PDB file of C-alpha atoms in Angstrom:
ATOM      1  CA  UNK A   1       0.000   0.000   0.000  1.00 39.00           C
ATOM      2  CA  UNK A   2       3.003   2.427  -0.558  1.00 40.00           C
ATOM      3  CA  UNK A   3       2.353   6.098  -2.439  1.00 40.00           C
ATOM      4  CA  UNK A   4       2.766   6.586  -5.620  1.00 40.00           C
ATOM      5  CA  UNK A   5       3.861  10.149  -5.039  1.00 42.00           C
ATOM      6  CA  UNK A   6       2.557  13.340  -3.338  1.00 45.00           C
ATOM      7  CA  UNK A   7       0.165  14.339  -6.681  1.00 49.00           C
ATOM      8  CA  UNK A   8      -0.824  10.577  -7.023  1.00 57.00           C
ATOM      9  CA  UNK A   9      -5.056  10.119  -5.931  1.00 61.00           C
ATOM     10  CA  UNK A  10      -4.849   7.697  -2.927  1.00 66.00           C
ATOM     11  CA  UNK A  11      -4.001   4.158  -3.036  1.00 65.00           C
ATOM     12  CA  UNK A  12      -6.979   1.450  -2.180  1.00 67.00           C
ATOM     13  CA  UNK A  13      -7.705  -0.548   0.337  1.00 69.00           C
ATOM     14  CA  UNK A  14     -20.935   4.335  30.133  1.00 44.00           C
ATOM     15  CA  UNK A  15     -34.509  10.455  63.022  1.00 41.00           C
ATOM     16  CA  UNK A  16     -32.617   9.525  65.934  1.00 40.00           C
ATOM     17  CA  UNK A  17     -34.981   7.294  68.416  1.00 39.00           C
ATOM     18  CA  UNK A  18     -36.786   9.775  71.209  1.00 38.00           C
ATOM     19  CA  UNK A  19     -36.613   6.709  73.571  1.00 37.00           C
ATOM     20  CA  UNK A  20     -35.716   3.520  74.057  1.00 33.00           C
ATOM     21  CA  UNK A  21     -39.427   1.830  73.282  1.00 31.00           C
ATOM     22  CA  UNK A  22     -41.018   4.732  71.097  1.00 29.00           C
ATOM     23  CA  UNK A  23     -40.067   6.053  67.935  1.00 29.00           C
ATOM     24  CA  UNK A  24     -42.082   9.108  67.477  1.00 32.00           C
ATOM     25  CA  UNK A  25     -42.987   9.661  62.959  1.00 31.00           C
ATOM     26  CA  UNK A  26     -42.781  13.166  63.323  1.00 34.00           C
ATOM     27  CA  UNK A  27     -44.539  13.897  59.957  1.00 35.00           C
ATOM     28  CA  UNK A  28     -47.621  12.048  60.717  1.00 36.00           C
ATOM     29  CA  UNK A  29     -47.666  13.667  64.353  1.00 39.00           C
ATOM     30  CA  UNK A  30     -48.201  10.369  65.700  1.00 41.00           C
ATOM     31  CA  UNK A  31     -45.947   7.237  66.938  1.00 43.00           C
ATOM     32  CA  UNK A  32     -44.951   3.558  66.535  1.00 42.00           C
ATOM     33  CA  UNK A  33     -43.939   1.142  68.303  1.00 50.00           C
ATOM     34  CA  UNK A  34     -40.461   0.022  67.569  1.00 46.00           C
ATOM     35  CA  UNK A  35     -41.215  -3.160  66.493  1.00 50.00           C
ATOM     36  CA  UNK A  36     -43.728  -1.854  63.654  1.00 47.00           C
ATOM     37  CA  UNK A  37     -41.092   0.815  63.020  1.00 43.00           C
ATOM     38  CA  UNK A  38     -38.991  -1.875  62.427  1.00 49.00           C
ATOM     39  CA  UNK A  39     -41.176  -3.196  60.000  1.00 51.00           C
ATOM     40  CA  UNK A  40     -41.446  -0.284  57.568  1.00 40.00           C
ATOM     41  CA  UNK A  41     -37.640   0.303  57.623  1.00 45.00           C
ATOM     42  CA  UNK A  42     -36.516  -3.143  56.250  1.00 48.00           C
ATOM     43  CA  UNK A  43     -39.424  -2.363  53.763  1.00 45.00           C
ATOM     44  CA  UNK A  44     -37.774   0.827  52.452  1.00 45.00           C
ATOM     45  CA  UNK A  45     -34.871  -0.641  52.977  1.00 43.00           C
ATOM     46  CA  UNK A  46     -35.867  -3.788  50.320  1.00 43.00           C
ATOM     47  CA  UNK A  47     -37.094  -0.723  47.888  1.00 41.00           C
ATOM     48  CA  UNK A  48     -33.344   0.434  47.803  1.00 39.00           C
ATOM     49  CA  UNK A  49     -31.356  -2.330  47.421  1.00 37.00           C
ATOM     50  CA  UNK A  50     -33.663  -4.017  44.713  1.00 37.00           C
ATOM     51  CA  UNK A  51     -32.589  -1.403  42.077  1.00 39.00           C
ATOM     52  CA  UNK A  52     -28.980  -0.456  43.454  1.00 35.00           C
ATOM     53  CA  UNK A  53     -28.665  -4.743  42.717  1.00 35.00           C
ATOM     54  CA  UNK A  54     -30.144  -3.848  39.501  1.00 35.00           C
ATOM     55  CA  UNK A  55     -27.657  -0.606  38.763  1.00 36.00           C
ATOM     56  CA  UNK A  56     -25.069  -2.443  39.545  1.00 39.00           C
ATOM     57  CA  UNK A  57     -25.316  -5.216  37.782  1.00 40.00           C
ATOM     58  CA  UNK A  58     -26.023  -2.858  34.888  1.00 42.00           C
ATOM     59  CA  UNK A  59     -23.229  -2.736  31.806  1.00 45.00           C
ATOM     60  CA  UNK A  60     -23.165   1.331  32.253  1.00 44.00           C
ATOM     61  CA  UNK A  61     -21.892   0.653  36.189  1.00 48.00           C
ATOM     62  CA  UNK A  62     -19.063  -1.554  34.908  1.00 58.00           C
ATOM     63  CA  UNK A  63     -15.642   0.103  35.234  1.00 74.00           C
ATOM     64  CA  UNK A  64     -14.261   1.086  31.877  1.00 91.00           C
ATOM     65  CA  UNK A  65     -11.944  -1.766  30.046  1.00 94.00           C
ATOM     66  CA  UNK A  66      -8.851  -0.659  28.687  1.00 96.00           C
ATOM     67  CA  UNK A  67      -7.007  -3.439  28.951  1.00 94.00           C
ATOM     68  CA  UNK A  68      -7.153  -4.530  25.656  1.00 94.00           C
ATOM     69  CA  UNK A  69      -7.236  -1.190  23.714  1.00 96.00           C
ATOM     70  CA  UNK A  70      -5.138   1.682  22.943  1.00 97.00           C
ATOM     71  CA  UNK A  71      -4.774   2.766  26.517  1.00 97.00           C
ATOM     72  CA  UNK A  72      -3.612  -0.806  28.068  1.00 96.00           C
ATOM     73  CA  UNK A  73       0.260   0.354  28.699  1.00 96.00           C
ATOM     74  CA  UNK A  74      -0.794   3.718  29.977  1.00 97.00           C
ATOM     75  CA  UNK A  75      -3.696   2.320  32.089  1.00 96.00           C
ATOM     76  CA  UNK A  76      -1.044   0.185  33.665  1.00 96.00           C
ATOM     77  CA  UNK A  77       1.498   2.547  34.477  1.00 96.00           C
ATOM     78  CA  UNK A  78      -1.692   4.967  35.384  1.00 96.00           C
ATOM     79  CA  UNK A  79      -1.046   7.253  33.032  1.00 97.00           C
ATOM     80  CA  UNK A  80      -4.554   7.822  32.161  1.00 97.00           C
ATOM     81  CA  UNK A  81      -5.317  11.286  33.751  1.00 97.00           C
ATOM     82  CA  UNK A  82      -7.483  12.715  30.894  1.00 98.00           C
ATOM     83  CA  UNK A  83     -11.847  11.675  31.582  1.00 98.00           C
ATOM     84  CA  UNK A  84     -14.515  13.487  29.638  1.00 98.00           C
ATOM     85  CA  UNK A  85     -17.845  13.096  29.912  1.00 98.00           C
ATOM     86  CA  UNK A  86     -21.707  14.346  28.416  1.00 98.00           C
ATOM     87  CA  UNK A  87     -23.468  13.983  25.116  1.00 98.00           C
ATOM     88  CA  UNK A  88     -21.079  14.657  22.280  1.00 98.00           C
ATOM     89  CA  UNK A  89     -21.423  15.911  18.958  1.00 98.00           C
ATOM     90  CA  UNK A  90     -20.209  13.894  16.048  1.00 98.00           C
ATOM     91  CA  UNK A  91     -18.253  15.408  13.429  1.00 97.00           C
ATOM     92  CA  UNK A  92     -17.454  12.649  11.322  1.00 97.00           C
ATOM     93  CA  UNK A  93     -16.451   8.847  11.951  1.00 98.00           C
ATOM     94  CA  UNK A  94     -13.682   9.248  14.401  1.00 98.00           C
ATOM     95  CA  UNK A  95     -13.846  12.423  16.121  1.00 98.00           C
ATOM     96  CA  UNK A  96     -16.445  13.788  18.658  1.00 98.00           C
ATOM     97  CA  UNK A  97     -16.536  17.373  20.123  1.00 98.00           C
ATOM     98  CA  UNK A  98     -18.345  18.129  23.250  1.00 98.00           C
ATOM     99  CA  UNK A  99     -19.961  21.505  23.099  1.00 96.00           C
ATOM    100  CA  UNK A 100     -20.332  21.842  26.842  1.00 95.00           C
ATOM    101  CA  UNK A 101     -16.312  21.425  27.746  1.00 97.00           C
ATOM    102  CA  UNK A 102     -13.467  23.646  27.839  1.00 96.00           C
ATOM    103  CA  UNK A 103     -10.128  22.647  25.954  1.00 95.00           C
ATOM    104  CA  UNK A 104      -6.854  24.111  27.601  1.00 93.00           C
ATOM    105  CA  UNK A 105      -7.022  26.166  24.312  1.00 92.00           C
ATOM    106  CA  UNK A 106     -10.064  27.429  25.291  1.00 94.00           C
ATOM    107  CA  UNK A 107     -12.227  25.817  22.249  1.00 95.00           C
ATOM    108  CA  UNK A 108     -14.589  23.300  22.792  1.00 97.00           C
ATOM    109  CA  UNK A 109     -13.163  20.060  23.858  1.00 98.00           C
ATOM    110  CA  UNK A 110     -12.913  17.529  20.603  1.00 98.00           C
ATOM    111  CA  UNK A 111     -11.683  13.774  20.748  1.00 98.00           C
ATOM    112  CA  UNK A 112      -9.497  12.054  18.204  1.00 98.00           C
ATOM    113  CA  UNK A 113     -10.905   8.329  18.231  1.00 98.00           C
ATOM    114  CA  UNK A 114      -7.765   6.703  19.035  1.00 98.00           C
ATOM    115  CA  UNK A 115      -6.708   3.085  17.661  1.00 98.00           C
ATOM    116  CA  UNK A 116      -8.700   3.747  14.561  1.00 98.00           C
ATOM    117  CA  UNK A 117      -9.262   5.886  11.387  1.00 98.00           C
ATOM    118  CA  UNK A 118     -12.434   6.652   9.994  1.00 98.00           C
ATOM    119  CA  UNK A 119     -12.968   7.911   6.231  1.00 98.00           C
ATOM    120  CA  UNK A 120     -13.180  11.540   5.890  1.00 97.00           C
ATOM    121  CA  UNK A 121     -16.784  13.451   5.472  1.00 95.00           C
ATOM    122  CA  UNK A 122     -16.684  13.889   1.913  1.00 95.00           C
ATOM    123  CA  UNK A 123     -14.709  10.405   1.414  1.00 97.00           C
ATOM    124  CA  UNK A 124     -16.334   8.323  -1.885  1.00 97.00           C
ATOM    125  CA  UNK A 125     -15.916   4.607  -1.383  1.00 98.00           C
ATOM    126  CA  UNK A 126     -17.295   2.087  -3.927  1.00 97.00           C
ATOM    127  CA  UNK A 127     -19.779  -1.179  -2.881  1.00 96.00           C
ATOM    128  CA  UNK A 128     -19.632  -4.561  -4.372  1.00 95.00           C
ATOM    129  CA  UNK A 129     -21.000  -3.339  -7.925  1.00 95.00           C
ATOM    130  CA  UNK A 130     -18.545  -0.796  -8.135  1.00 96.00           C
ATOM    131  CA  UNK A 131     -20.811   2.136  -7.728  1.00 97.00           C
ATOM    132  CA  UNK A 132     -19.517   5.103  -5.808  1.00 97.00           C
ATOM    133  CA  UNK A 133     -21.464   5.765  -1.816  1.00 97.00           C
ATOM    134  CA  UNK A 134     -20.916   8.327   0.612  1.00 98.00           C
ATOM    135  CA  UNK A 135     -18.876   6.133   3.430  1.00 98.00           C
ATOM    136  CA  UNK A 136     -17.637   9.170   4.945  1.00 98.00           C
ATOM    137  CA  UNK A 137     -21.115   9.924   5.811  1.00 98.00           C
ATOM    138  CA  UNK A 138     -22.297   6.782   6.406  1.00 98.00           C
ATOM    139  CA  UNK A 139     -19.755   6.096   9.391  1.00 98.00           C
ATOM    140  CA  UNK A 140     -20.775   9.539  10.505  1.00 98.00           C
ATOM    141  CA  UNK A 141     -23.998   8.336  10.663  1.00 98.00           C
ATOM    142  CA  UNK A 142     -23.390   4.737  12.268  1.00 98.00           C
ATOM    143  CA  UNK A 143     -21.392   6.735  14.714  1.00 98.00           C
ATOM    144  CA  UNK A 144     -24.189   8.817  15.206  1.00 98.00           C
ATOM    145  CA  UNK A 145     -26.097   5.351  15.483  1.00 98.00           C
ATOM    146  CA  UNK A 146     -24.534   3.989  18.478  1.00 97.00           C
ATOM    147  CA  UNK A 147     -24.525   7.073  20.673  1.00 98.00           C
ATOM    148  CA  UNK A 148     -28.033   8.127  20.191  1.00 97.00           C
ATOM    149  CA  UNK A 149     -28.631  10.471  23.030  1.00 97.00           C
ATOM    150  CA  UNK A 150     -26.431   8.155  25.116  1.00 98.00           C
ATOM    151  CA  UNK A 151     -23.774  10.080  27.827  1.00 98.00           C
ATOM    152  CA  UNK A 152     -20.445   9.263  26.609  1.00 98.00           C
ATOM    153  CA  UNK A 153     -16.856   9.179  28.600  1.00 98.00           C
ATOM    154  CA  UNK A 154     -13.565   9.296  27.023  1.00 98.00           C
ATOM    155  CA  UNK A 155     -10.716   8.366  28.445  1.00 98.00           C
ATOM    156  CA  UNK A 156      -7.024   9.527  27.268  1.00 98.00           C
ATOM    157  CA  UNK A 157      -3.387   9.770  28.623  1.00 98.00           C
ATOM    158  CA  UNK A 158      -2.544  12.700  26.321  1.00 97.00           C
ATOM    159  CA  UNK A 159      -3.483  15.438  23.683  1.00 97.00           C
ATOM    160  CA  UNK A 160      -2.178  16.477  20.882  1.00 93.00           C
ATOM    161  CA  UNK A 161      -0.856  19.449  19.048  1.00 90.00           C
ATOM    162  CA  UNK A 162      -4.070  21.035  18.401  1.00 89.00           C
ATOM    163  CA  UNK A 163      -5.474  20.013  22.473  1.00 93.00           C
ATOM    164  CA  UNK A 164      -7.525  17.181  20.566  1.00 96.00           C
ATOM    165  CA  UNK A 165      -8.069  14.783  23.410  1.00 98.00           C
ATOM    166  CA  UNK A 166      -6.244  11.075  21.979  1.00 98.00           C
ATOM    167  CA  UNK A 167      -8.886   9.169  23.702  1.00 98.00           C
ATOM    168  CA  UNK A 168     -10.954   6.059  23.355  1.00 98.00           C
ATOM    169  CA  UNK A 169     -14.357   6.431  24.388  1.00 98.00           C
ATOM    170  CA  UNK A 170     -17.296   4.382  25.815  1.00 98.00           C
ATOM    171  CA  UNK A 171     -20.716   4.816  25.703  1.00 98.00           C
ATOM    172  CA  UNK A 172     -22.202   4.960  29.724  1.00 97.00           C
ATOM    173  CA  UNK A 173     -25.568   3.219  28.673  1.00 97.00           C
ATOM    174  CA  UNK A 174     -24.136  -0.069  26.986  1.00 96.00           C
ATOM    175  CA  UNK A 175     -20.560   0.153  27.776  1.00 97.00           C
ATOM    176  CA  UNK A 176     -19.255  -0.379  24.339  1.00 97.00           C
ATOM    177  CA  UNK A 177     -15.790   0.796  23.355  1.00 98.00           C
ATOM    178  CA  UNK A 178     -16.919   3.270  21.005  1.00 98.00           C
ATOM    179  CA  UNK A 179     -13.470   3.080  18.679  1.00 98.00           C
ATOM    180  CA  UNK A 180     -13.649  -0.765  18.418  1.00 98.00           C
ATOM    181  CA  UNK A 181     -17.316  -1.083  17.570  1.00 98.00           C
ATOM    182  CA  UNK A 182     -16.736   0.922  14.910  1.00 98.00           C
ATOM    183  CA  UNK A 183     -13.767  -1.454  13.369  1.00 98.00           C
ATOM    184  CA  UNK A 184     -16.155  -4.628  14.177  1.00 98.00           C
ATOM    185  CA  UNK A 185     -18.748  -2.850  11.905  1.00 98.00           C
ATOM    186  CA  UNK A 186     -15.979  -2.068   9.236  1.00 98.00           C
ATOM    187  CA  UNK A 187     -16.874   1.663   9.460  1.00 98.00           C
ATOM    188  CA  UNK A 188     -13.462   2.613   9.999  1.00 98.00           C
ATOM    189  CA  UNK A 189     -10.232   0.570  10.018  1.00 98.00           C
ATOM    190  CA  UNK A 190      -7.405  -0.189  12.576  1.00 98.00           C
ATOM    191  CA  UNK A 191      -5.120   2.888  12.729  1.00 97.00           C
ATOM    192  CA  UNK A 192      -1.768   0.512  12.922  1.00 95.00           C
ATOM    193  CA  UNK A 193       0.640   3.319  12.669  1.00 93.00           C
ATOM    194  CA  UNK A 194      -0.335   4.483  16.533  1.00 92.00           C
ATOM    195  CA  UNK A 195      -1.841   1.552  17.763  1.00 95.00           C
ATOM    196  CA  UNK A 196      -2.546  -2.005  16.824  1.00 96.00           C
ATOM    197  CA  UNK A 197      -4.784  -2.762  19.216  1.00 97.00           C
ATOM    198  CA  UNK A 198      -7.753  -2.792  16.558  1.00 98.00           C
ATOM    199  CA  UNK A 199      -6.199  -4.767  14.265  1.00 97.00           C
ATOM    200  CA  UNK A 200      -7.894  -8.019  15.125  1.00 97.00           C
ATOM    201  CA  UNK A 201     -11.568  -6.348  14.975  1.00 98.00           C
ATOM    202  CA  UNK A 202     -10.961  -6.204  11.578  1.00 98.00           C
ATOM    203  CA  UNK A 203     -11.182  -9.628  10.266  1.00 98.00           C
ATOM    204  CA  UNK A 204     -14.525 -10.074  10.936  1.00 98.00           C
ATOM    205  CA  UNK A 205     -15.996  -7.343   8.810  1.00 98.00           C
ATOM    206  CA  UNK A 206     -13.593  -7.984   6.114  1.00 97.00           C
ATOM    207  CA  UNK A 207     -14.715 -11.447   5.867  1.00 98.00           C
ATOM    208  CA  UNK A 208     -18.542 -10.975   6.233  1.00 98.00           C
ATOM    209  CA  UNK A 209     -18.051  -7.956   3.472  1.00 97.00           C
ATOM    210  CA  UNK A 210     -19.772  -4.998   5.844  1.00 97.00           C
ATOM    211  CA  UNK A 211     -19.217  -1.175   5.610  1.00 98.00           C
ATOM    212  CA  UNK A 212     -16.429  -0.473   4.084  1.00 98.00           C
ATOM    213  CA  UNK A 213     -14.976  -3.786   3.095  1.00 98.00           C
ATOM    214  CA  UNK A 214     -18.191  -4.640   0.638  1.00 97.00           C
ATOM    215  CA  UNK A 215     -16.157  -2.914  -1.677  1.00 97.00           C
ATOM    216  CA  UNK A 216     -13.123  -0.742  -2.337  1.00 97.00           C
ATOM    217  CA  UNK A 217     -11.839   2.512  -0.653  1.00 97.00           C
ATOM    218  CA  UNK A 218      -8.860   4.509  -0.009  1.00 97.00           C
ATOM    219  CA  UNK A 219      -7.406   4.064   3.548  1.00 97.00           C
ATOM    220  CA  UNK A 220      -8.184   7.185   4.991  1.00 97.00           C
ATOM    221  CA  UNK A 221      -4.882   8.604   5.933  1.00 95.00           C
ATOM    222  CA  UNK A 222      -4.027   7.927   1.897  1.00 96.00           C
ATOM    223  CA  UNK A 223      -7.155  10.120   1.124  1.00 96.00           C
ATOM    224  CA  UNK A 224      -6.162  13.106   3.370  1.00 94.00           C
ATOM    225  CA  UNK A 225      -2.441  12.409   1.902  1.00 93.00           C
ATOM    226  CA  UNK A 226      -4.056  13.058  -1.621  1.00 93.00           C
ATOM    227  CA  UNK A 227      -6.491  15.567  -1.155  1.00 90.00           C
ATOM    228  CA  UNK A 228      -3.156  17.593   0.589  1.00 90.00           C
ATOM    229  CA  UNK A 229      -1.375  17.433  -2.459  1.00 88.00           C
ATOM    230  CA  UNK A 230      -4.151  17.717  -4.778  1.00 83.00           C
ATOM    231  CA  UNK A 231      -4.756  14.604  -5.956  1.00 66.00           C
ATOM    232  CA  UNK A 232      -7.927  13.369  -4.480  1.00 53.00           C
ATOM    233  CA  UNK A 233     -10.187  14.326  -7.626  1.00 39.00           C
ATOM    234  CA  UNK A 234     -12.049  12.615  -9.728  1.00 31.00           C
ATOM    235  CA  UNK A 235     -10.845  10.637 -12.484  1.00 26.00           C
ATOM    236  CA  UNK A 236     -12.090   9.846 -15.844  1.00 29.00           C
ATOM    237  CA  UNK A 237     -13.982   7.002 -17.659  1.00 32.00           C
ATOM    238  CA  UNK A 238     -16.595   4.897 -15.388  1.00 39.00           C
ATOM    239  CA  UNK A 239     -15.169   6.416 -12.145  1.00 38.00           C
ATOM    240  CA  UNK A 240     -15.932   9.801 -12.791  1.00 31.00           C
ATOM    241  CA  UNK A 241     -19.795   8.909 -13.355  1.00 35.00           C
ATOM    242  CA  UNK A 242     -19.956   7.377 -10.166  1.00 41.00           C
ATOM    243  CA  UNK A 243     -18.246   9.804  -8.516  1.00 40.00           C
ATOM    244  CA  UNK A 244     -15.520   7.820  -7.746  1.00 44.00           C
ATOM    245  CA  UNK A 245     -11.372   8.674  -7.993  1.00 45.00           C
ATOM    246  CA  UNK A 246      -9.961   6.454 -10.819  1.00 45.00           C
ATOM    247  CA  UNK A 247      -7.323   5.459  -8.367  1.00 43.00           C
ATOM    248  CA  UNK A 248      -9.979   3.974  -5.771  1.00 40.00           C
ATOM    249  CA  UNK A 249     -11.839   2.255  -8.625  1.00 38.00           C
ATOM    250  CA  UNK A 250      -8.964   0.353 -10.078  1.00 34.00           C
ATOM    251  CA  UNK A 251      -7.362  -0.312  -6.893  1.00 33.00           C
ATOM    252  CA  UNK A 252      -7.144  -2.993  -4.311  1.00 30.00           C
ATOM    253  CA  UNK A 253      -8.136  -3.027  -0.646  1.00 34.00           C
ATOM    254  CA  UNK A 254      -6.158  -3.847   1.891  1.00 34.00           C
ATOM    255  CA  UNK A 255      -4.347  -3.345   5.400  1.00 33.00           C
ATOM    256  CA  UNK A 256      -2.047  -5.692   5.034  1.00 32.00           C
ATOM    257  CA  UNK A 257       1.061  -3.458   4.975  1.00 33.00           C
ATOM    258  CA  UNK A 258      -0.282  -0.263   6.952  1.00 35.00           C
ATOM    259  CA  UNK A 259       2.313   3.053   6.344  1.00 37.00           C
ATOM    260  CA  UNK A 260       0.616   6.261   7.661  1.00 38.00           C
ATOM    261  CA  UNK A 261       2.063   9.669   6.892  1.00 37.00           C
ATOM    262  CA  UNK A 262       4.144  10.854   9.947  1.00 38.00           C
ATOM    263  CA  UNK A 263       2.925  14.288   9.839  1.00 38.00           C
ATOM    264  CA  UNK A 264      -1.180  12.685   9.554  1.00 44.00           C
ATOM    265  CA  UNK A 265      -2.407  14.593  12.702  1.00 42.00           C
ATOM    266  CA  UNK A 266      -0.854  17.791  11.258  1.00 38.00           C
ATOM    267  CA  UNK A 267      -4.082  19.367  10.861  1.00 45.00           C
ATOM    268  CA  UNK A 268      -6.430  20.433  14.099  1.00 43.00           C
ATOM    269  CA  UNK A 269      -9.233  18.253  12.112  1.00 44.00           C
ATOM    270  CA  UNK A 270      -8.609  15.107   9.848  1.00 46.00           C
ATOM    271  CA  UNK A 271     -11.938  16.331   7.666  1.00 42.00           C
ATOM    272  CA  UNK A 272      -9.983  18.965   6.007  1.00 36.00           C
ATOM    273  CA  UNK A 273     -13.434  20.959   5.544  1.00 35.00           C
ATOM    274  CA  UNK A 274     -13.487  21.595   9.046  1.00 36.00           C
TER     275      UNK A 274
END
């Protein structure tokens, strides 16, 4: 999956007691006996365990797993000193922002996916007939999908550059890892060149043909590459009907032999229209 050149369109691919026999129930302006007082506490008492048994048996209560992603190392060592939480916006497949939070910089706070790269917003991929789709929006929208109006927390060790939080993030309701769900669904692919931790949740869509992998696309760090340099137009012939670079249409997948761009997190957003 090398380049063929900075102008070349991208390669493919969670009441104390009154006395000792009478308890006095103040509100009612009467009393009980401490034996029927008895009674009604163990009753309220059953009405708050029952659902604090339920809550925490719940996937949302679970404590975060990061001991197979991204974050394992730094978990370990307990680097991970970076949590944010609320209902995020999503910007495209791998990056959220949440409108409500302060950035050191003082934007709003915004979250790099980490582990994983997504195709950009305006990304053309091509499905098993070779017709061109919009899977830059579509992983926006699965992303979009699994959230719902879910509360979110990411966790991180670091930020980058540009104060993007590096993070991988969970969803409180279900406790799904947010970054690997979206490699099992083969709406974005394992970003190798940070972190193989991902790498292994891609076999699965690959083989079963879903999102991206029903057809062909440009990894997404060759499509920024491109579109930097220019070269991430449209081509002629068949492609250019569909929309579709000539480069992506004659091209194989793959992520076999992953080679990002050192200087890929140059810019503050991947989606270059940001």
């Amino acid at each position: 999956r090398a380049g063929r050149g900075a102008s070349t369109p991208p390669p493919i691919c969670r009441n104390r007691p009154e006395s000792s026999s009478v308890v006095r129930h103040h509100a009612a302006g009467g009393s009980i006996d401490a034996g029927s007082w008895a009674g009604v506490t163990a009753a309220a008492a059953a009405w708050v365990v029952l659902p604090l048994a339920f809550a925490v048996g719940s996937p949302a209560m679970a404590a975060e797993d990061l001991s197979t992603g991204p974050l394992r190392f730094d978990a370990q060592k307990g680097k991970v000193g970076i949590t944010l939480e609320g209902r995020p916006r999503v910007v495209d497949g791998d990056t959220l922002v949440f409108e409500s939070l302060v950035a050191p910089d003082g934007k709003k706070e915004r979250v790099r996916l980490l582990g994983i790269d997504a195709p950009e917003t305006k990304q053309i991929c091509t499905d098993s007939g070779g017709a061109g789709y919009k899977c830059g929006e579509e992983a926006q929208a699965f992303l979009k999908g699994i959230i719902g109006t879910d509360q979110v927390k990411c966790l991180a060790s670091k930020r980058d550059q540009y104060s993007r939080v590096l993070g991988v993030c969970f969803d409180e309701r279900t406790g799904k890892d947010l970054n690997r769900e979206m490699v099992k669904a083969g709406e974005a692919v394992a970003y190798a060149q940070f972190s193989k931790a991902y790498v292994g949740e891609e076999d699965g869509p690959r083989a079963a043909k879903k999102g991206m992998w029903r057809g062909e696309f440009a990894q997404p760090w060759d499509y920024r590459k491109a579109k930097r340099a220019g070269g991430a137009t449209v081509g002629g012939g068949a492609a250019a009907k569909k929309g579709v670079p000539a480069a992506v249409k004659s091209a194989t997948m793959g992520n076999s032999a992953v080679k990002s761009p050192t200087l890929d997190f140059s810019d503050p957003w991947d989606d270059l229209s940001e």
